Short mmCIF file of C-alpha atoms in Angstrom, two decimals:
data_model
loop_
_atom_site.label_atom_id
_atom_site.label_comp_id
_atom_site.label_asym_id
_atom_site.label_seq_id
_atom_site.Cartn_x
_atom_site.Cartn_y
_atom_site.Cartn_z
CA UNK A 260 143.93 12.59 238.36
CA UNK A 261 144.39 15.46 240.79
CA UNK A 262 147.89 16.61 241.64
CA UNK A 263 149.20 16.27 245.17
CA UNK A 264 149.37 19.36 247.32
CA UNK A 265 150.43 20.10 250.86
CA UNK A 266 147.77 18.86 253.28
CA UNK A 267 148.79 21.36 255.91
CA UNK A 268 148.29 24.06 257.09
CA UNK A 269 144.58 23.57 257.68
CA UNK A 270 143.34 26.30 255.34
CA UNK A 271 142.87 25.35 251.70
CA UNK A 272 142.33 27.42 248.60
CA UNK A 273 138.58 26.87 249.01
CA UNK A 274 136.75 28.99 251.53
CA UNK A 275 135.55 27.12 254.57
CA UNK A 276 136.83 23.98 256.30
CA UNK A 277 138.31 21.00 254.52
CA UNK A 278 136.24 17.84 254.32
CA UNK A 279 138.59 15.21 255.64
CA UNK A 280 138.21 11.57 254.72
CA UNK A 281 139.50 8.74 256.90
CA UNK A 282 143.09 8.92 255.68
CA UNK A 283 143.41 12.65 256.17
CA UNK A 284 141.69 12.70 259.56
CA UNK A 285 143.83 9.80 260.80
CA UNK A 286 146.99 11.07 259.03
CA UNK A 287 147.73 7.90 257.08
CA UNK A 288 148.26 7.14 253.40
CA UNK A 289 144.99 6.42 251.63
CA UNK A 290 146.60 3.56 249.68
CA UNK A 291 149.27 1.82 251.78
CA UNK A 292 147.98 3.06 255.20
CA UNK A 293 151.46 4.20 256.26
CA UNK A 294 151.18 6.54 259.24
CA UNK A 295 152.48 10.08 258.94
CA UNK A 296 155.35 10.64 261.38
CA UNK A 297 155.70 13.77 263.50
CA UNK A 298 158.43 16.18 262.53
CA UNK A 299 158.72 15.08 258.90
CA UNK A 300 157.21 16.50 255.73
CA UNK A 301 153.44 15.96 255.92
CA UNK A 302 151.71 13.70 253.43
CA UNK A 303 150.08 15.49 250.53
CA UNK A 304 146.36 15.74 249.78
CA UNK A 305 144.60 15.02 246.51
CA UNK A 306 144.23 18.48 245.00
CA UNK A 307 140.82 17.69 243.52
CA UNK A 308 138.81 16.42 246.50
CA UNK A 309 141.25 17.31 249.29
CA UNK A 310 139.77 14.49 251.37
CA UNK A 311 142.56 11.91 251.16
CA UNK A 312 146.34 12.05 251.55
CA UNK A 313 149.17 9.99 250.10
CA UNK A 314 152.71 9.30 251.26
CA UNK A 315 153.97 9.34 247.66
CA UNK A 316 153.02 9.92 244.04
CA UNK A 317 153.37 6.17 243.50
CA UNK A 318 150.64 5.42 246.03
CA UNK A 319 148.36 8.00 244.45
CA UNK A 320 148.80 6.42 241.01
CA UNK A 321 147.98 2.95 242.37
CA UNK A 322 144.95 4.31 244.21
CA UNK A 323 143.55 6.37 241.34
CA UNK A 324 141.46 3.67 239.56
CA UNK A 325 139.55 3.17 242.84
CA UNK A 326 139.60 6.78 244.04
CA UNK A 327 138.52 8.36 240.75
CA UNK A 328 134.73 8.05 241.23
CA UNK A 329 134.54 9.10 244.92
CA UNK A 330 137.01 11.91 244.20
CA UNK A 331 134.74 13.35 241.51
CA UNK A 332 131.65 13.08 243.69
CA UNK A 333 133.39 14.63 246.70
CA UNK A 334 134.61 17.58 244.67
CA UNK A 335 131.13 18.15 243.23
CA UNK A 336 129.49 17.93 246.67
CA UNK A 337 131.98 20.39 248.14
CA UNK A 338 131.29 22.82 245.30
CA UNK A 339 127.52 22.46 245.75
CA UNK A 340 127.74 23.61 249.38
CA UNK A 341 130.14 26.49 248.72
CA UNK A 342 127.43 29.09 249.35
CA UNK A 343 126.18 27.41 252.52
CA UNK A 344 128.93 27.83 255.13
CA UNK A 345 126.81 26.39 257.95
CA UNK A 346 126.18 23.12 256.08
CA UNK A 347 129.81 23.03 254.92
CA UNK A 348 130.96 23.15 258.54
CA UNK A 349 128.39 20.57 259.63
CA UNK A 350 129.53 18.12 256.95
CA UNK A 351 133.16 18.72 257.93
CA UNK A 352 132.32 17.98 261.57
CA UNK A 353 130.43 14.80 260.68
CA UNK A 354 133.17 13.49 258.39
CA UNK A 355 135.75 14.10 261.10
CA UNK A 356 133.55 12.29 263.61
CA UNK A 357 133.01 9.11 261.61
CA UNK A 358 136.66 9.01 260.49
CA UNK A 359 137.53 8.53 264.17
CA UNK A 360 135.09 5.63 264.56
CA UNK A 361 136.10 3.29 261.73
CA UNK A 362 136.55 0.27 264.01
CA UNK A 363 133.19 0.88 265.67
CA UNK A 364 131.47 1.15 262.29
CA UNK A 365 133.22 -2.03 261.17
CA UNK A 366 131.94 -3.93 264.23
CA UNK A 367 128.45 -2.61 263.55
CA UNK A 368 128.57 -3.68 259.89
CA UNK A 369 129.88 -7.16 260.69
CA UNK A 370 127.11 -7.74 263.23
CA UNK A 371 124.32 -6.05 261.27
CA UNK A 372 124.97 -8.29 258.27
CA UNK A 373 126.04 -11.34 260.31
CA UNK A 374 129.20 -11.56 258.23
CA UNK A 375 130.82 -14.04 260.59
CA UNK A 376 128.16 -16.59 259.64
CA UNK A 377 127.01 -15.32 256.23
CA UNK A 378 130.07 -13.70 254.61
CA UNK A 379 128.35 -13.55 251.21
CA UNK A 380 126.18 -10.71 252.57
CA UNK A 381 129.19 -8.45 252.04
CA UNK A 382 128.78 -8.85 248.28
CA UNK A 383 125.30 -7.39 247.91
CA UNK A 384 124.42 -5.28 250.95
CA UNK A 385 125.10 -1.87 252.44
CA UNK A 386 124.51 -0.49 255.92
CA UNK A 387 122.56 2.73 256.44
CA UNK A 388 122.79 4.64 259.74
CA UNK A 389 121.19 7.95 260.68
CA UNK A 390 122.88 10.17 263.27
CA UNK A 391 121.80 13.09 265.42
CA UNK A 392 124.17 15.78 266.59
CA UNK A 393 124.20 16.11 270.37
CA UNK A 394 122.63 19.33 271.74
CA UNK A 395 125.96 20.32 273.32
CA UNK A 396 128.05 19.20 270.33
CA UNK A 397 129.88 22.50 269.96
CA UNK A 398 131.41 22.05 273.42
CA UNK A 399 132.52 18.46 272.77
CA UNK A 400 135.61 16.94 271.14
CA UNK A 401 135.15 16.01 267.46
CA UNK A 402 134.83 12.28 268.21
CA UNK A 403 131.96 12.76 270.69
CA UNK A 404 129.56 14.96 268.71
CA UNK A 405 127.10 12.39 267.29
CA UNK A 406 124.87 9.50 268.35
CA UNK A 407 123.06 6.95 266.15
CA UNK A 408 119.32 7.50 265.82
CA UNK A 409 118.31 4.67 263.48
CA UNK A 410 119.91 2.09 261.26
CA UNK A 411 119.13 -0.75 258.88
CA UNK A 412 120.64 -2.86 256.14
CA UNK A 413 119.77 -2.68 252.46
CA UNK A 414 120.52 -4.76 249.41
CA UNK A 415 122.48 -2.91 246.75
CA UNK A 416 119.35 -2.61 244.62
CA UNK A 417 117.38 -1.18 247.55
CA UNK A 418 120.17 1.29 248.26
CA UNK A 419 120.19 2.43 244.64
CA UNK A 420 116.43 2.92 244.73
CA UNK A 421 116.65 4.95 247.94
CA UNK A 422 119.46 7.14 246.60
CA UNK A 423 117.60 7.68 243.32
CA UNK A 424 114.54 8.87 245.23
CA UNK A 425 116.79 11.34 247.06
CA UNK A 426 118.02 12.64 243.71
CA UNK A 427 121.41 11.01 244.05
CA UNK A 428 122.14 9.85 240.51
CA UNK A 429 125.87 10.34 241.00
CA UNK A 430 125.62 8.45 244.30
CA UNK A 431 124.17 5.44 242.48
CA UNK A 432 127.04 5.64 240.02
CA UNK A 433 129.42 5.70 242.98
CA UNK A 434 127.99 2.42 244.28
CA UNK A 435 128.60 0.80 240.90
CA UNK A 436 132.08 2.29 240.66
CA UNK A 437 132.98 0.78 244.03
CA UNK A 438 132.54 -2.81 242.88
CA UNK A 439 136.07 -3.17 241.42
CA UNK A 440 137.51 -1.98 244.74
CA UNK A 441 135.37 -4.56 246.54
CA UNK A 442 136.64 -7.37 244.32
CA UNK A 443 140.23 -6.12 244.62
CA UNK A 444 140.12 -6.31 248.42
CA UNK A 445 138.52 -9.78 248.28
CA UNK A 446 141.49 -10.99 246.25
CA UNK A 447 143.73 -9.76 249.07
CA UNK A 448 141.97 -12.12 251.49
CA UNK A 449 139.27 -9.97 253.04
CA UNK A 450 135.51 -9.87 252.60
CA UNK A 451 135.89 -6.77 250.45
CA UNK A 452 134.65 -3.24 250.96
CA UNK A 453 131.47 -2.33 252.82
CA UNK A 454 129.62 0.79 251.71
CA UNK A 455 128.05 2.81 254.49
CA UNK A 456 125.31 5.37 253.96
CA UNK A 457 125.71 7.75 256.88
CA UNK A 458 122.91 10.27 257.30
CA UNK A 459 123.23 13.55 259.20
CA UNK A 460 122.23 17.20 258.73
CA UNK A 461 119.89 16.22 255.89
CA UNK A 462 122.76 14.81 253.84
CA UNK A 463 123.95 11.31 252.97
CA UNK A 464 127.68 10.75 253.30
CA UNK A 465 128.71 7.66 251.35
CA UNK A 466 131.85 6.14 252.81
CA UNK A 467 133.51 2.74 252.83
CA UNK A 468 135.36 0.54 255.28
CA UNK A 469 137.71 -2.34 254.55
CA UNK A 470 136.22 -5.56 255.86
CA UNK A 471 138.22 -8.26 257.65
CA UNK A 472 138.61 -11.83 256.45
CA UNK A 473 135.74 -14.27 256.97
CA UNK A 474 137.72 -15.90 259.79
CA UNK A 475 138.28 -12.59 261.56
CA UNK A 476 134.63 -11.58 261.13
CA UNK A 477 133.58 -14.84 262.79
CA UNK A 478 136.00 -14.23 265.66
CA UNK A 479 134.65 -10.68 266.06
CA UNK A 480 131.12 -12.01 266.48
CA UNK A 481 132.17 -14.85 268.75
CA UNK A 482 133.85 -12.30 271.02
CA UNK A 483 131.14 -9.66 270.87
CA UNK A 484 128.08 -10.34 268.73
CA UNK A 485 125.71 -7.38 268.77
CA UNK A 486 123.08 -9.31 266.82
CA UNK A 487 119.80 -7.56 266.02
CA UNK A 488 120.60 -4.99 268.69
CA UNK A 489 123.66 -3.72 266.84
CA UNK A 490 122.42 -0.12 266.73
CA UNK A 491 121.73 -0.02 270.48
CA UNK A 492 125.13 -1.60 271.17
CA UNK A 493 126.79 1.00 268.99
CA UNK A 494 125.02 3.77 270.91
CA UNK A 495 126.11 2.20 274.21
CA UNK A 496 129.77 2.13 273.17
CA UNK A 497 129.60 5.75 272.04
CA UNK A 498 127.94 6.82 275.28
CA UNK A 499 130.65 5.02 277.26
CA UNK A 500 133.47 6.72 275.37
CA UNK A 501 135.49 6.57 272.11
CA UNK A 502 136.31 3.07 270.89
#
């Protein structure tokens, strides 16, 4: 388990930008989701992957069984791009972008898999979405840089086959390692964890979102069901402005 280290200032011991996961980008504890308050000691980042932050050592210890596999993969991916500063920056930009659109991605996943009506789809499917960077991305805020280009759902077996063809053996292992986390969140009353395969800059960023309960998923679709046009609806929301 990596030690905790100061998550700020921005520069880390590694050259190049940090790759921030959802918790670090949104400044909340990766385990308990407590928000970091202004003017107090900042939460500390996992020293191994540097992508997540914790409000305490206790939260890191509780999180470790679920964070261990993605932590290892994130550290290896960051090391693999160390000699490619352009790609390193692109990945950092993309991670920061999708960390700011968790609720939008959740709505897309619920509708794409029709979880309000078929909640069992959460147990054996993933959602894959490809993104293009806007031509004027460098002049835009972080949360406005990308637009969806294509998207589809896959069974877990199909996702593993696709990742294997891309040479992602460790990525396949990550899917398997995420199952205990999925079951853990189901026991807490939700539909579990949804794995998202987010494609941009020739890379596949594997991230997860916590799904709502079956009741909440149904309410989400009753209020705003994107149906088969979920990708187009997602693009419309992004074009209109941050969700």
